[in-house]
Amino acid sequence: MKERVFSGIQPTGEMHIGNYFGAVVNYVRLQEQHDCIYSIVDYHAITVEHDPKFLPAKVLSMAADLLACGIDPKRAILFVQSHVPEHTELAWIFNCLTSFGDLGRMTQFKDKSEQQEFVSAGLFDYPVLQAADILLYRASKVPVGEDQLQHLELARRIARRFNGRFGEFFPEVEPILSEAPRLMSPADPGQKMSKSLGDKHYIGVMEPEASIREKIKTAVTDVGPRGEQMSPGVANLFLILKLSADSKLYAELEQAYQAGTLRYVRLKEAVAESLLGMLRPLQARRRELEKDLGSVRLVLEDGASRAREIAQQNMKEIRRLMGVGPESLKA
Ligand code: AQP
């Protein structure tokens, strides 16, 4: 039997190259050989303030981005989290198997709650819903960026606790990291590339060329004199080059760097050219999908019905093991 893969992405705006190189490249690669389920996790997105007027368009846009990046609905299930209500049902059960102390140690909650005026219980509970997303499908492989490792460790603890108390049902969850598990912000390479830090801290996969060039041109390189070790900003540019350029160009520039003859203008030009060369076909596919959002809606509808089938079947067994639900009262 093929191993099952699950991952979720939030519809919180445009996809950036951190999301792409950190997780989405693996979504695409894994669908070749695994049974893959990918979700646009709108219930996660509402843990912070959101505007309901714009959320449906953001969901549709993220779905189109994923399809443009290479998700193939014939091979993988692509659906919207809130279209499968079993996610929140299992999250409640898992809430009862998660300690308050464990949740309080989650670093993402600490970081994100500092950015919010109103800190919702949903934000605190975010990793429990994430564990439910994955385990509802009994998935064992989860392609994610490094920032999600702590959450996956919690998902493993929840699964073990459930299995220990109610019977072996859930598999061990394992993260799958890419070559770029933590891409950094071009404007502040000490921080992870991220949307919530602001526009200059990320490069969008579908962003216009001129603005991508500008962000790379103004990316922070060395602060102060060059030290023994490559600075985080230069290392980040080299990483983007490695991911998007041919290996000859990468080796040539790396050698020049080691020899101390590399001008950062040259490095930045090479990064911009290679990255844009790689993104152009994705952007072209995305423009085509924009003209036919009806077909994107159909992909999501079909995905939800396939996901629901698996979710309903697993939920039935989970309720039975827990002693809840109408079936538990049948003689
Ligand atoms: N900088 C990154 N490097 C590598 N992987 C990353 N991911 C996110 N940022 C990086 C991975 O992308 C997947 C989808 O993430 P998400 O939907 O949780 O998006 P996000 O974390 O909300 O994206 P942002 O822009 O980073 O959001 P904020 O601003 O809220 O922090 C995940 O697998 C994630 O690990």
mmCIF file of C-alpha atoms and ligand atoms in Angstrom:
data_model
loop_
_atom_site.group_PDB
_atom_site.id
_atom_site.type_symbol
_atom_site.label_atom_id
_atom_site.label_comp_id
_atom_site.label_asym_id
_atom_site.label_seq_id
_atom_site.Cartn_x
_atom_site.Cartn_y
_atom_site.Cartn_z
ATOM 1 C CA MET A 1 0.000 0.000 0.000
ATOM 2 C CA LYS A 2 1.239 3.505 -0.849
ATOM 3 C CA GLU A 3 2.171 5.671 2.105
ATOM 4 C CA ARG A 4 -0.192 8.548 2.729
ATOM 5 C CA VAL A 5 1.051 12.130 2.633
ATOM 6 C CA PHE A 6 -0.848 15.101 4.052
ATOM 7 C CA SER A 7 -0.001 18.786 4.215
ATOM 8 C CA GLY A 8 -1.861 22.040 4.607
ATOM 9 C CA ILE A 9 -1.244 25.583 3.474
ATOM 10 C CA GLN A 10 -3.016 28.696 4.724
ATOM 11 C CA PRO A 11 -4.980 30.965 2.385
ATOM 12 C CA THR A 12 -3.493 34.042 4.001
ATOM 13 C CA GLY A 13 -2.397 35.869 0.854
ATOM 14 C CA GLU A 14 0.051 35.027 -1.850
ATOM 15 C CA MET A 15 2.340 32.010 -1.808
ATOM 16 C CA HIS A 16 5.968 33.039 -1.320
ATOM 17 C CA ILE A 17 9.139 31.268 -2.408
ATOM 18 C CA GLY A 18 9.684 30.149 1.215
ATOM 19 C CA ASN A 19 6.406 28.204 1.050
ATOM 20 C CA TYR A 20 7.296 27.013 -2.432
ATOM 21 C CA PHE A 21 10.875 25.796 -1.860
ATOM 22 C CA GLY A 22 10.165 24.752 1.733
ATOM 23 C CA ALA A 23 7.035 22.685 1.169
ATOM 24 C CA VAL A 24 5.277 22.913 -2.207
ATOM 25 C CA VAL A 25 8.176 21.437 -4.246
ATOM 26 C CA ASN A 26 7.815 18.350 -2.075
ATOM 27 C CA TYR A 27 4.010 18.315 -2.518
ATOM 28 C CA VAL A 28 4.622 18.083 -6.255
ATOM 29 C CA ARG A 29 7.440 15.535 -6.031
ATOM 30 C CA LEU A 30 5.605 13.231 -3.630
ATOM 31 C CA GLN A 31 2.445 12.941 -5.721
ATOM 32 C CA GLU A 32 4.464 10.817 -8.185
ATOM 33 C CA GLN A 33 4.708 7.883 -5.792
ATOM 34 C CA HIS A 34 2.452 8.481 -2.825
ATOM 35 C CA ASP A 35 -1.166 8.836 -1.968
ATOM 36 C CA CYS A 36 -1.225 12.616 -1.386
ATOM 37 C CA ILE A 37 -3.812 14.850 0.239
ATOM 38 C CA TYR A 38 -3.300 18.619 0.265
ATOM 39 C CA SER A 39 -5.551 21.070 2.019
ATOM 40 C CA ILE A 40 -6.073 24.796 1.960
ATOM 41 C CA VAL A 41 -6.513 25.279 5.664
ATOM 42 C CA ASP A 42 -9.008 28.109 6.057
ATOM 43 C CA TYR A 43 -9.882 27.179 9.660
ATOM 44 C CA HIS A 44 -6.229 27.848 10.513
ATOM 45 C CA ALA A 45 -6.375 31.190 8.730
ATOM 46 C CA ILE A 46 -9.259 32.406 10.923
ATOM 47 C CA THR A 47 -7.258 31.948 14.147
ATOM 48 C CA VAL A 48 -6.137 35.540 13.573
ATOM 49 C CA GLU A 49 -8.368 38.414 12.475
ATOM 50 C CA HIS A 50 -9.626 38.023 8.922
ATOM 51 C CA ASP A 51 -12.108 39.664 6.582
ATOM 52 C CA PRO A 52 -14.846 37.226 5.436
ATOM 53 C CA LYS A 53 -15.355 39.349 2.304
ATOM 54 C CA PHE A 54 -11.917 38.371 1.010
ATOM 55 C CA LEU A 55 -11.398 34.863 2.379
ATOM 56 C CA PRO A 56 -13.190 32.921 -0.425
ATOM 57 C CA ALA A 57 -11.114 34.731 -3.085
ATOM 58 C CA LYS A 58 -7.925 33.969 -1.167
ATOM 59 C CA VAL A 59 -8.874 30.291 -0.929
ATOM 60 C CA LEU A 60 -9.496 30.132 -4.672
ATOM 61 C CA SER A 61 -6.297 32.005 -5.406
ATOM 62 C CA MET A 62 -4.203 29.635 -3.271
ATOM 63 C CA ALA A 63 -5.816 26.675 -5.053
ATOM 64 C CA ALA A 64 -4.911 28.206 -8.431
ATOM 65 C CA ASP A 65 -1.358 28.881 -7.198
ATOM 66 C CA LEU A 66 -0.969 25.251 -6.128
ATOM 67 C CA LEU A 67 -2.288 23.962 -9.446
ATOM 68 C CA ALA A 68 0.039 26.325 -11.307
ATOM 69 C CA CYS A 69 2.951 24.991 -9.238
ATOM 70 C CA GLY A 70 2.196 21.467 -10.402
ATOM 71 C CA ILE A 71 -0.351 19.862 -8.076
ATOM 72 C CA ASP A 72 -2.152 17.371 -10.269
ATOM 73 C CA PRO A 73 -5.754 16.735 -9.133
ATOM 74 C CA LYS A 74 -5.717 13.378 -10.936
ATOM 75 C CA ARG A 75 -2.952 12.169 -8.657
ATOM 76 C CA ALA A 76 -3.482 14.179 -5.453
ATOM 77 C CA ILE A 77 -6.550 15.285 -3.534
ATOM 78 C CA LEU A 78 -6.764 19.074 -3.218
ATOM 79 C CA PHE A 79 -9.531 20.437 -1.011
ATOM 80 C CA VAL A 80 -10.539 23.156 1.441
ATOM 81 C CA GLN A 81 -10.366 22.223 5.135
ATOM 82 C CA SER A 82 -13.732 23.720 6.138
ATOM 83 C CA HIS A 83 -15.490 21.604 3.483
ATOM 84 C CA VAL A 84 -14.741 18.502 5.569
ATOM 85 C CA PRO A 85 -16.257 19.084 9.035
ATOM 86 C CA GLU A 86 -14.577 15.998 10.528
ATOM 87 C CA HIS A 87 -11.374 18.078 10.937
ATOM 88 C CA THR A 88 -12.890 20.114 13.743
ATOM 89 C CA GLU A 89 -14.625 17.101 15.262
ATOM 90 C CA LEU A 90 -11.312 15.263 15.602
ATOM 91 C CA ALA A 91 -9.637 18.446 16.849
ATOM 92 C CA TRP A 92 -12.070 18.463 19.791
ATOM 93 C CA ILE A 93 -11.215 14.878 20.654
ATOM 94 C CA PHE A 94 -7.512 15.682 20.415
ATOM 95 C CA ASN A 95 -8.031 18.745 22.628
ATOM 96 C CA CYS A 96 -8.989 16.334 25.352
ATOM 97 C CA LEU A 97 -5.726 14.430 24.839
ATOM 98 C CA THR A 98 -3.408 17.446 24.766
ATOM 99 C CA SER A 99 -2.005 19.091 27.839
ATOM 100 C CA PHE A 100 -2.224 22.831 28.350
ATOM 101 C CA GLY A 101 1.488 22.777 29.218
ATOM 102 C CA ASP A 102 2.448 21.207 25.875
ATOM 103 C CA LEU A 103 0.518 23.848 23.954
ATOM 104 C CA GLY A 104 2.046 26.633 26.013
ATOM 105 C CA ARG A 105 5.530 25.556 24.869
ATOM 106 C CA MET A 106 4.796 26.068 21.168
ATOM 107 C CA THR A 107 7.160 28.765 19.912
ATOM 108 C CA GLN A 108 4.955 29.697 16.951
ATOM 109 C CA PHE A 109 2.155 30.584 19.354
ATOM 110 C CA LYS A 110 4.531 32.719 21.404
ATOM 111 C CA ASP A 111 5.705 34.575 18.259
ATOM 112 C CA LYS A 112 2.302 34.960 16.640
ATOM 113 C CA SER A 113 0.447 35.958 19.799
ATOM 114 C CA GLU A 114 2.883 38.864 20.245
ATOM 115 C CA GLN A 115 1.766 40.211 16.858
ATOM 116 C CA GLN A 116 -1.933 40.137 17.840
ATOM 117 C CA GLU A 117 -4.005 42.547 19.850
ATOM 118 C CA PHE A 118 -6.672 39.889 20.377
ATOM 119 C CA VAL A 119 -5.141 36.475 21.062
ATOM 120 C CA SER A 120 -7.792 33.860 20.279
ATOM 121 C CA ALA A 121 -8.082 30.438 21.910
ATOM 122 C CA GLY A 122 -8.016 29.160 18.310
ATOM 123 C CA LEU A 123 -4.486 30.496 17.857
ATOM 124 C CA PHE A 124 -3.408 28.674 21.021
ATOM 125 C CA ASP A 125 -5.127 25.520 19.795
ATOM 126 C CA TYR A 126 -3.769 25.729 16.244
ATOM 127 C CA PRO A 127 -1.361 22.745 16.595
ATOM 128 C CA VAL A 128 -4.186 20.488 17.818
ATOM 129 C CA LEU A 129 -6.241 21.231 14.699
ATOM 130 C CA GLN A 130 -3.094 20.605 12.664
ATOM 131 C CA ALA A 131 -2.650 17.187 14.320
ATOM 132 C CA ALA A 132 -6.296 16.426 13.489
ATOM 133 C CA ASP A 133 -5.786 17.494 9.841
ATOM 134 C CA ILE A 134 -2.981 14.982 9.404
ATOM 135 C CA LEU A 135 -4.257 12.105 11.516
ATOM 136 C CA LEU A 136 -7.823 12.245 10.210
ATOM 137 C CA TYR A 137 -6.375 10.679 7.047
ATOM 138 C CA ARG A 138 -3.931 8.475 9.001
ATOM 139 C CA ALA A 139 -1.141 10.135 7.051
ATOM 140 C CA SER A 140 2.417 9.299 8.037
ATOM 141 C CA LYS A 141 4.427 11.702 5.882
ATOM 142 C CA VAL A 142 4.077 15.466 6.137
ATOM 143 C CA PRO A 143 6.038 17.801 3.831
ATOM 144 C CA VAL A 144 6.618 21.051 5.753
ATOM 145 C CA GLY A 145 9.137 23.774 6.476
ATOM 146 C CA GLU A 146 11.310 23.689 9.581
ATOM 147 C CA ASP A 147 8.981 26.029 11.494
ATOM 148 C CA GLN A 148 6.432 23.203 11.696
ATOM 149 C CA LEU A 149 8.678 20.562 13.311
ATOM 150 C CA GLN A 150 7.593 21.355 16.849
ATOM 151 C CA HIS A 151 3.932 21.055 15.837
ATOM 152 C CA LEU A 152 4.576 17.676 14.217
ATOM 153 C CA GLU A 153 6.286 16.451 17.363
ATOM 154 C CA LEU A 154 3.115 17.358 19.241
ATOM 155 C CA ALA A 155 1.028 15.469 16.659
ATOM 156 C CA ARG A 156 3.178 12.391 17.357
ATOM 157 C CA ARG A 157 2.581 12.747 21.092
ATOM 158 C CA ILE A 158 -1.172 13.073 20.584
ATOM 159 C CA ALA A 159 -1.264 10.000 18.332
ATOM 160 C CA ARG A 160 0.760 7.959 20.840
ATOM 161 C CA ARG A 161 -1.509 9.017 23.677
ATOM 162 C CA PHE A 162 -4.619 8.084 21.690
ATOM 163 C CA ASN A 163 -3.142 4.731 20.619
ATOM 164 C CA GLY A 164 -2.061 3.965 24.188
ATOM 165 C CA ARG A 165 -5.456 4.733 25.707
ATOM 166 C CA PHE A 166 -7.988 3.700 23.090
ATOM 167 C CA GLY A 167 -6.251 1.231 20.787
ATOM 168 C CA GLU A 168 -3.650 1.363 18.034
ATOM 169 C CA PHE A 169 -5.122 3.444 15.219
ATOM 170 C CA PHE A 170 -2.852 6.298 14.160
ATOM 171 C CA PRO A 171 0.544 5.973 12.450
ATOM 172 C CA GLU A 172 3.760 7.753 13.498
ATOM 173 C CA VAL A 173 3.881 11.107 11.757
ATOM 174 C CA GLU A 174 7.155 11.978 10.053
ATOM 175 C CA PRO A 175 8.130 15.355 8.609
ATOM 176 C CA ILE A 176 9.616 15.608 5.129
ATOM 177 C CA LEU A 177 11.933 18.579 4.778
ATOM 178 C CA SER A 178 13.169 20.046 1.520
ATOM 179 C CA GLU A 179 16.591 21.449 0.627
ATOM 180 C CA ALA A 180 15.321 24.811 1.868
ATOM 181 C CA PRO A 181 13.548 24.102 5.158
ATOM 182 C CA ARG A 182 13.944 27.716 6.274
ATOM 183 C CA LEU A 183 14.319 30.395 3.638
ATOM 184 C CA MET A 184 15.135 33.762 5.150
ATOM 185 C CA SER A 185 13.738 37.246 4.577
ATOM 186 C CA PRO A 186 15.685 39.195 1.916
ATOM 187 C CA ALA A 187 15.313 42.399 3.944
ATOM 188 C CA ASP A 188 16.267 40.826 7.270
ATOM 189 C CA PRO A 189 18.084 37.511 6.784
ATOM 190 C CA GLY A 190 18.040 36.905 10.537
ATOM 191 C CA GLN A 191 14.309 36.166 10.221
ATOM 192 C CA LYS A 192 12.322 33.540 8.342
ATOM 193 C CA MET A 193 10.785 34.630 5.040
ATOM 194 C CA SER A 194 7.224 35.390 6.028
ATOM 195 C CA LYS A 195 4.190 37.425 5.009
ATOM 196 C CA SER A 196 3.306 38.690 8.425
ATOM 197 C CA LEU A 197 6.571 40.655 8.691
ATOM 198 C CA GLY A 198 5.522 42.779 5.713
ATOM 199 C CA ASP A 199 5.896 43.022 1.944
ATOM 200 C CA LYS A 200 9.678 43.430 1.775
ATOM 201 C CA HIS A 201 10.226 40.251 3.815
ATOM 202 C CA TYR A 202 9.029 37.832 1.165
ATOM 203 C CA ILE A 203 9.193 37.180 -2.560
ATOM 204 C CA GLY A 204 5.868 36.035 -4.009
ATOM 205 C CA VAL A 205 5.841 33.147 -6.469
ATOM 206 C CA MET A 206 3.403 35.094 -8.669
ATOM 207 C CA GLU A 207 4.885 38.530 -7.993
ATOM 208 C CA PRO A 208 5.630 40.846 -10.970
ATOM 209 C CA GLU A 209 9.176 40.611 -12.342
ATOM 210 C CA ALA A 210 10.122 44.209 -11.592
ATOM 211 C CA SER A 211 9.239 43.863 -7.946
ATOM 212 C CA ILE A 212 11.099 40.529 -7.596
ATOM 213 C CA ARG A 213 14.194 42.117 -9.174
ATOM 214 C CA GLU A 214 13.950 45.064 -6.790
ATOM 215 C CA LYS A 215 13.677 42.824 -3.701
ATOM 216 C CA ILE A 216 16.740 40.826 -4.770
ATOM 217 C CA LYS A 217 18.674 43.969 -5.702
ATOM 218 C CA THR A 218 18.072 45.457 -2.270
ATOM 219 C CA ALA A 219 18.529 42.188 -0.343
ATOM 220 C CA VAL A 220 20.810 42.506 2.674
ATOM 221 C CA THR A 221 24.211 40.854 2.104
ATOM 222 C CA ASP A 222 27.077 41.527 4.510
ATOM 223 C CA VAL A 223 26.546 43.816 7.438
ATOM 224 C CA GLY A 224 30.015 45.127 8.267
ATOM 225 C CA PRO A 225 33.247 43.570 6.985
ATOM 226 C CA ARG A 226 33.197 40.067 5.491
ATOM 227 C CA GLY A 227 33.886 37.437 8.153
ATOM 228 C CA GLU A 228 35.183 33.863 8.030
ATOM 229 C CA GLN A 229 31.703 32.480 7.569
ATOM 230 C CA MET A 230 29.267 33.390 4.827
ATOM 231 C CA SER A 231 26.749 35.885 6.214
ATOM 232 C CA PRO A 232 23.085 34.745 6.473
ATOM 233 C CA GLY A 233 22.038 37.165 3.686
ATOM 234 C CA VAL A 234 24.646 35.887 1.221
ATOM 235 C CA ALA A 235 23.944 32.276 2.211
ATOM 236 C CA ASN A 236 20.238 32.883 1.538
ATOM 237 C CA LEU A 237 20.995 34.251 -1.947
ATOM 238 C CA PHE A 238 23.248 31.271 -2.679
ATOM 239 C CA LEU A 239 20.490 28.936 -1.530
ATOM 240 C CA ILE A 240 17.952 30.540 -3.894
ATOM 241 C CA LEU A 241 20.554 30.256 -6.661
ATOM 242 C CA LYS A 242 21.126 26.586 -5.889
ATOM 243 C CA LEU A 243 17.394 25.905 -6.032
ATOM 244 C CA SER A 244 16.742 27.733 -9.264
ATOM 245 C CA ALA A 245 19.961 27.845 -11.343
ATOM 246 C CA ASP A 246 21.906 25.162 -13.169
ATOM 247 C CA SER A 247 24.662 23.665 -11.066
ATOM 248 C CA LYS A 248 27.463 25.052 -13.300
ATOM 249 C CA LEU A 249 26.508 28.663 -12.626
ATOM 250 C CA TYR A 250 26.148 27.942 -8.912
ATOM 251 C CA ALA A 251 29.595 26.309 -8.743
ATOM 252 C CA GLU A 252 31.167 29.178 -10.695
ATOM 253 C CA LEU A 253 29.808 31.837 -8.343
ATOM 254 C CA GLU A 254 30.648 29.835 -5.259
ATOM 255 C CA GLN A 255 34.241 29.508 -6.415
ATOM 256 C CA ALA A 256 34.404 33.236 -7.044
ATOM 257 C CA TYR A 257 33.046 33.816 -3.538
ATOM 258 C CA GLN A 258 35.700 31.528 -2.011
ATOM 259 C CA ALA A 259 38.396 33.296 -4.021
ATOM 260 C CA GLY A 260 37.118 36.641 -2.746
ATOM 261 C CA THR A 261 36.457 37.936 -6.281
ATOM 262 C CA LEU A 262 32.660 37.789 -6.299
ATOM 263 C CA ARG A 263 30.820 41.093 -6.551
ATOM 264 C CA TYR A 264 27.431 40.880 -4.890
ATOM 265 C CA VAL A 265 25.857 42.765 -7.817
ATOM 266 C CA ARG A 266 26.834 39.805 -10.000
ATOM 267 C CA LEU A 267 25.413 37.314 -7.481
ATOM 268 C CA LYS A 268 22.149 39.247 -7.245
ATOM 269 C CA GLU A 269 21.787 39.473 -11.022
ATOM 270 C CA ALA A 270 22.338 35.721 -11.310
ATOM 271 C CA VAL A 271 19.798 35.015 -8.543
ATOM 272 C CA ALA A 272 17.183 37.275 -10.151
ATOM 273 C CA GLU A 273 17.675 35.783 -13.637
ATOM 274 C CA SER A 274 17.610 32.164 -12.445
ATOM 275 C CA LEU A 275 14.662 32.634 -10.130
ATOM 276 C CA LEU A 276 12.624 34.472 -12.753
ATOM 277 C CA GLY A 277 13.503 31.839 -15.339
ATOM 278 C CA MET A 278 12.101 29.232 -12.996
ATOM 279 C CA LEU A 279 8.998 31.195 -12.002
ATOM 280 C CA ARG A 280 7.948 32.334 -15.491
ATOM 281 C CA PRO A 281 6.258 29.059 -16.543
ATOM 282 C CA LEU A 282 4.461 28.887 -13.182
ATOM 283 C CA GLN A 283 3.236 32.449 -13.602
ATOM 284 C CA ALA A 284 2.079 31.699 -17.166
ATOM 285 C CA ARG A 285 0.066 28.688 -15.967
ATOM 286 C CA ARG A 286 -1.384 30.809 -13.179
ATOM 287 C CA ARG A 287 -2.573 33.442 -15.682
ATOM 288 C CA GLU A 288 -4.325 30.716 -17.677
ATOM 289 C CA LEU A 289 -6.058 29.410 -14.537
ATOM 290 C CA GLU A 290 -7.203 32.929 -13.672
ATOM 291 C CA LYS A 291 -9.287 32.881 -16.862
ATOM 292 C CA ASP A 292 -10.979 29.649 -15.778
ATOM 293 C CA LEU A 293 -11.582 29.808 -12.032
ATOM 294 C CA GLY A 294 -14.691 27.666 -12.581
ATOM 295 C CA SER A 295 -12.428 24.678 -13.226
ATOM 296 C CA VAL A 296 -10.482 25.430 -10.033
ATOM 297 C CA ARG A 297 -13.786 25.376 -8.099
ATOM 298 C CA LEU A 298 -14.579 21.984 -9.613
ATOM 299 C CA VAL A 299 -11.186 20.604 -8.549
ATOM 300 C CA LEU A 300 -11.914 21.705 -4.974
ATOM 301 C CA GLU A 301 -15.423 20.243 -5.025
ATOM 302 C CA ASP A 302 -14.168 16.906 -6.260
ATOM 303 C CA GLY A 303 -11.262 17.007 -3.793
ATOM 304 C CA ALA A 304 -13.619 17.657 -0.877
ATOM 305 C CA SER A 305 -15.858 14.748 -1.781
ATOM 306 C CA ARG A 306 -12.857 12.375 -2.019
ATOM 307 C CA ALA A 307 -11.405 13.685 1.259
ATOM 308 C CA ARG A 308 -14.795 13.421 2.997
ATOM 309 C CA GLU A 309 -15.100 9.785 2.089
ATOM 310 C CA ILE A 310 -11.809 8.916 3.834
ATOM 311 C CA ALA A 311 -12.503 11.265 6.742
ATOM 312 C CA GLN A 312 -15.990 9.861 7.399
ATOM 313 C CA GLN A 313 -14.755 6.297 7.380
ATOM 314 C CA ASN A 314 -11.886 7.022 9.802
ATOM 315 C CA MET A 315 -14.062 9.179 12.051
ATOM 316 C CA LYS A 316 -16.547 6.351 12.431
ATOM 317 C CA GLU A 317 -13.798 4.116 13.809
ATOM 318 C CA ILE A 318 -12.372 6.889 16.010
ATOM 319 C CA ARG A 319 -15.810 7.525 17.563
ATOM 320 C CA ARG A 320 -16.217 3.801 18.179
ATOM 321 C CA LEU A 321 -12.831 3.598 19.926
ATOM 322 C CA MET A 322 -13.720 6.648 22.030
ATOM 323 C CA GLY A 323 -17.232 5.455 22.915
ATOM 324 C CA VAL A 324 -19.001 8.484 21.446
ATOM 325 C CA GLY A 325 -21.427 9.116 18.577
ATOM 326 C CA PRO A 326 -24.804 7.519 17.729
ATOM 327 C CA GLU A 327 -23.293 4.150 16.807
ATOM 328 C CA SER A 328 -22.033 3.726 20.381
ATOM 329 C CA LEU A 329 -25.637 3.458 21.660
ATOM 330 C CA LYS A 330 -26.655 0.710 19.269
ATOM 331 C CA ALA A 331 -27.315 -2.570 21.021
HETATM 332 N N1 AQP B 1 10.504 30.782 5.152
HETATM 333 C C1 AQP B 1 10.114 29.533 4.949
HETATM 334 N N2 AQP B 1 11.010 28.609 4.550
HETATM 335 C C2 AQP B 1 10.626 27.319 4.323
HETATM 336 N N3 AQP B 1 9.351 26.892 4.481
HETATM 337 C C3 AQP B 1 8.429 27.772 4.891
HETATM 338 N N4 AQP B 1 7.109 27.669 5.144
HETATM 339 C C4 AQP B 1 6.630 28.870 5.531
HETATM 340 N N5 AQP B 1 7.614 29.781 5.538
HETATM 341 C C5 AQP B 1 8.756 29.135 5.146
HETATM 342 C C6 AQP B 1 6.336 26.434 4.990
HETATM 343 O O1 AQP B 1 5.304 26.669 4.060
HETATM 344 C C7 AQP B 1 4.189 25.825 4.357
HETATM 345 C C8 AQP B 1 2.908 26.607 4.343
HETATM 346 O O2 AQP B 1 2.962 27.506 5.419
HETATM 347 P P1 AQP B 1 1.743 28.229 6.039
HETATM 348 O O3 AQP B 1 0.532 28.030 5.272
HETATM 349 O O4 AQP B 1 1.711 27.944 7.507
HETATM 350 O O5 AQP B 1 2.196 29.656 5.771
HETATM 351 P P2 AQP B 1 2.714 30.589 6.773
HETATM 352 O O6 AQP B 1 3.650 29.959 7.763
HETATM 353 O O7 AQP B 1 1.492 31.249 7.254
HETATM 354 O O8 AQP B 1 3.524 31.469 5.797
HETATM 355 P P3 AQP B 1 4.201 32.685 6.318
HETATM 356 O O9 AQP B 1 4.275 33.697 5.268
HETATM 357 O O10 AQP B 1 5.489 32.274 6.911
HETATM 358 O O11 AQP B 1 3.151 33.133 7.361
HETATM 359 P P4 AQP B 1 3.333 33.944 8.612
HETATM 360 O O12 AQP B 1 3.609 35.293 8.105
HETATM 361 O O13 AQP B 1 2.004 33.782 9.246
HETATM 362 O O14 AQP B 1 4.497 33.374 9.395
HETATM 363 C C9 AQP B 1 4.493 25.209 5.726
HETATM 364 O O15 AQP B 1 4.892 23.874 5.537
HETATM 365 C C10 AQP B 1 5.616 26.042 6.270
HETATM 366 O O16 AQP B 1 6.459 25.307 7.116
#
